[in-house]
mmCIF file of C-alpha atoms in Angstrom:
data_model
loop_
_atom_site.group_PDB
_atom_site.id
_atom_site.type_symbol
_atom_site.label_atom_id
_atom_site.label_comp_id
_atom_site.label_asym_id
_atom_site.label_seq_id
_atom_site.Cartn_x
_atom_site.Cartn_y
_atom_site.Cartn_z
ATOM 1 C CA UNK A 1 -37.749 -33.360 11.838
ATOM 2 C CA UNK A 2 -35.326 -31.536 9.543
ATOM 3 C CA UNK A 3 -34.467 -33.341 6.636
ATOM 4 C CA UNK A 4 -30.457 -33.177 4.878
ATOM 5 C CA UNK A 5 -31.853 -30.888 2.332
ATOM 6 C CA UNK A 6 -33.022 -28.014 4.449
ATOM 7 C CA UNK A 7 -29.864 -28.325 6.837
ATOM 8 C CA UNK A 8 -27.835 -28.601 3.828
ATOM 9 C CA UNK A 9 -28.851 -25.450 3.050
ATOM 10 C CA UNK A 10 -29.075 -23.739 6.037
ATOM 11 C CA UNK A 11 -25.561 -24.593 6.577
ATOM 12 C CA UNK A 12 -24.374 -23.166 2.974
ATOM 13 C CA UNK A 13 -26.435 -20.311 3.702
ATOM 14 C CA UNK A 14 -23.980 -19.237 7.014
ATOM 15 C CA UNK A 15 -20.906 -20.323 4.884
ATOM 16 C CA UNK A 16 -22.142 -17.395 2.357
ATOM 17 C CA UNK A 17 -22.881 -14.927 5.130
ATOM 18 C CA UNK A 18 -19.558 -15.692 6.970
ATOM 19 C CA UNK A 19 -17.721 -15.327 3.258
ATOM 20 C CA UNK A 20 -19.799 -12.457 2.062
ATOM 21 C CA UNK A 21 -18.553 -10.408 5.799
ATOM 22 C CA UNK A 22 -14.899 -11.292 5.028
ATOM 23 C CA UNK A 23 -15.227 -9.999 1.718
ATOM 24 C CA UNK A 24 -16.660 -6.931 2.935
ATOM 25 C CA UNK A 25 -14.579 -6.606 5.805
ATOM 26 C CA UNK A 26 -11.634 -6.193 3.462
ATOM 27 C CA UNK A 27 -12.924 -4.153 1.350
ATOM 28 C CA UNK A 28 -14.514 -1.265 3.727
ATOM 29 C CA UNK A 29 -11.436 -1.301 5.896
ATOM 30 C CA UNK A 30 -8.260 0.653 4.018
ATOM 31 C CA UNK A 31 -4.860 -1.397 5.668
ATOM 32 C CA UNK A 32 -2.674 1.449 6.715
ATOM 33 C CA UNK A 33 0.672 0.752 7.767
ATOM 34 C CA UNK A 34 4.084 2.750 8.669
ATOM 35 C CA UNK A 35 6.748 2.826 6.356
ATOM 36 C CA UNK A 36 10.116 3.957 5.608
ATOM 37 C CA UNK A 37 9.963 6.079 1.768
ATOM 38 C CA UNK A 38 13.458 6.783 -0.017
ATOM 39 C CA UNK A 39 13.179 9.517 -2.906
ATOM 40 C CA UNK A 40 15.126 8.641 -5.997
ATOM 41 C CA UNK A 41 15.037 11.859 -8.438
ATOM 42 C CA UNK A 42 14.935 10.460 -11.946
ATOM 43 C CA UNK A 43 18.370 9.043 -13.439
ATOM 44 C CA UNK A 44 20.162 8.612 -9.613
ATOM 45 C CA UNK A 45 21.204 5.468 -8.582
ATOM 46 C CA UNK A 46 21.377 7.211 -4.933
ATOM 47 C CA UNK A 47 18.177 8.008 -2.680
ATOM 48 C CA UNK A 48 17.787 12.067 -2.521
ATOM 49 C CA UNK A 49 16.299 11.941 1.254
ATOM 50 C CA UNK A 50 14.887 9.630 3.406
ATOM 51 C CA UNK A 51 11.459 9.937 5.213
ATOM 52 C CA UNK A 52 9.152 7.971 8.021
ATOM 53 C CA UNK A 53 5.926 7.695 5.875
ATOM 54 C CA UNK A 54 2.676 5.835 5.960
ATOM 55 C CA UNK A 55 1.278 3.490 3.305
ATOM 56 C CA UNK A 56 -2.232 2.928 2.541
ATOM 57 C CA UNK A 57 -3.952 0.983 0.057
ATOM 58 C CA UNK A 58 -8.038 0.875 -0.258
ATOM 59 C CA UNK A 59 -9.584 -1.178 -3.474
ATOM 60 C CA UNK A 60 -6.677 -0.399 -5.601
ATOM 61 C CA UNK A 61 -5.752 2.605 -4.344
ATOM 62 C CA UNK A 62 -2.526 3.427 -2.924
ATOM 63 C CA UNK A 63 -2.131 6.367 -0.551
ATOM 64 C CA UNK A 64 1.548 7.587 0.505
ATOM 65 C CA UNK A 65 1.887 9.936 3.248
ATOM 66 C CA UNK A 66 5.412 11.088 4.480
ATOM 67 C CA UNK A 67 6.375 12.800 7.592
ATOM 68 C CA UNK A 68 7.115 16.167 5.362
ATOM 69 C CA UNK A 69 3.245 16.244 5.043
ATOM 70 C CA UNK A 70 3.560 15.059 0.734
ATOM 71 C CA UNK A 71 1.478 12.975 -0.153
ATOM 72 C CA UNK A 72 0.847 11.077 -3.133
ATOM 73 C CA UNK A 73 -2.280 9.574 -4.341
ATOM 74 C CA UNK A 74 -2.606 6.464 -6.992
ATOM 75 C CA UNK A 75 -5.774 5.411 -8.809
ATOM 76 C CA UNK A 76 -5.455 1.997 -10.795
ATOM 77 C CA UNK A 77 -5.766 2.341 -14.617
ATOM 78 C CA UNK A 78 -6.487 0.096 -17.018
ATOM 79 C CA UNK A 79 -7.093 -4.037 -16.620
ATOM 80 C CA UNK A 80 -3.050 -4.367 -16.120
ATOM 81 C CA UNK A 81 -2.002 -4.736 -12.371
ATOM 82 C CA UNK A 82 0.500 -1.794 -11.161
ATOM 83 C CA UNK A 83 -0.628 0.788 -13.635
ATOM 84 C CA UNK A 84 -1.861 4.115 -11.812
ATOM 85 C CA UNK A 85 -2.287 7.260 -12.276
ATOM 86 C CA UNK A 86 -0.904 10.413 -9.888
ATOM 87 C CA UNK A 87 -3.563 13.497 -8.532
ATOM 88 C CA UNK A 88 -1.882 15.384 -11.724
ATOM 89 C CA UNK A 89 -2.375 13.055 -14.186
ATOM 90 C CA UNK A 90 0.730 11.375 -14.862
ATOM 91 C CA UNK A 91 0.941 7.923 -15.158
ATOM 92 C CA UNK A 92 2.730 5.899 -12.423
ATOM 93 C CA UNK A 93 4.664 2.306 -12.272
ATOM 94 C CA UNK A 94 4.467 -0.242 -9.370
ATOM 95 C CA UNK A 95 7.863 -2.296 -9.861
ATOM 96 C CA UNK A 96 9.152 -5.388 -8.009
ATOM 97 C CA UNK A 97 12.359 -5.138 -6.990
ATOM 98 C CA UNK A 98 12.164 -5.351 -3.005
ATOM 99 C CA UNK A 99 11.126 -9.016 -3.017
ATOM 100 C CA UNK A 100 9.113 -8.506 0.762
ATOM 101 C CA UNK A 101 10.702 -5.820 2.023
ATOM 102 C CA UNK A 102 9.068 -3.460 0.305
ATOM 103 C CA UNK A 103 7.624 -1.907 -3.247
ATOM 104 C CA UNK A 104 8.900 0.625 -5.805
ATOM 105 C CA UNK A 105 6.555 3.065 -7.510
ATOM 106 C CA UNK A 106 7.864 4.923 -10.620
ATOM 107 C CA UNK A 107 6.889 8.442 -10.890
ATOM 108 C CA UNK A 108 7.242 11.028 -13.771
ATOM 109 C CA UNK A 109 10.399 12.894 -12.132
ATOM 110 C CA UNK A 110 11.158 10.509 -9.202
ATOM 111 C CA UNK A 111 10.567 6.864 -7.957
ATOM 112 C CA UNK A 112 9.408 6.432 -4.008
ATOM 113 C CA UNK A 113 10.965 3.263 -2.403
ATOM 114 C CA UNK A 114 9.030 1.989 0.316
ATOM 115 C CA UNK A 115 10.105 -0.216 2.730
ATOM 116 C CA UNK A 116 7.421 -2.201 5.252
ATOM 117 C CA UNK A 117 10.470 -2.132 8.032
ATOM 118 C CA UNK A 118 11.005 1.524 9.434
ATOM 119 C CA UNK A 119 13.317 0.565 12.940
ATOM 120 C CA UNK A 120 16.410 1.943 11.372
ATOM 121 C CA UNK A 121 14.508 5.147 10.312
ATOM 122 C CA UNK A 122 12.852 5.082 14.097
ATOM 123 C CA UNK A 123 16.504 4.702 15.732
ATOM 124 C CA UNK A 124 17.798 6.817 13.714
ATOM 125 C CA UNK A 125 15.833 9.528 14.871
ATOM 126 C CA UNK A 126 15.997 9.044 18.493
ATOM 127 C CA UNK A 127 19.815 9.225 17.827
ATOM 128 C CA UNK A 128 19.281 12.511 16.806
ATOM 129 C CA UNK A 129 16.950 13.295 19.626
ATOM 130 C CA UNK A 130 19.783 12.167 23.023
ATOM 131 C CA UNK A 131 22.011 15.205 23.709
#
């Protein structure tokens, strides 16, 4: 007969397994997801050009791909959250300033707005597509 002790502890035992394959879950798997990206050159309060793009983010680090084929790459710095650094060295800025719809990284010559909702990008472009 099993006494409370060893079910105790069989039970804990699954709880840690079951936790431990969540954690791990999240952290092999990158979450990829489309995206809209407006290009703000430094000093504009207007977007330069819009692109369909696709955001990434694995353990920290944020991958931004747009349809023109840039991409930009950001590895976390530092202990302080939203402090990166480009593929050339230069430091970059996550910002609030989207609330959900989106985030706001600030770049040496440019900030890259992305928002998590791309239909009016995706209409948009069948528009252009329809004789």
């Amino acid at each position: 007969m099993k006494t409370v002790n060893s079910v105790f502890k069989g039970k804990v035992r699954w709880e840690v397994l079951g936790l431990l394959s969540v954690l791990l879950n999240g952290v092999v798997y990158a979450g990829e997801t489309p995206a809209r990206c407006d290009i703000y050159i430094k000093g504009s309060e207007q977007s330069a050009i819009t692109f369909p793009c696709t955001f990434s983010q694995r353990r920290g680090h944020v991958t931004i791909t747009r349809s023109d084929e840039v991409t930009y790459s950001f590895t976390p710095i530092g202990d302080t959250p939203g402090n990166y650094e480009d593929q050339k060295g230069n430091t970059v800025y996550r910002q609030r300033g989207l609330g959900v719809d989106g985030v706001i990284f600030k770049l040496k010559n440019e900030s890259v707005y992305i928002y998590w909702d791309a239909t009016s990008l995706e209409q948009k472009t069948s528009e252009k597509k329809e004789p």
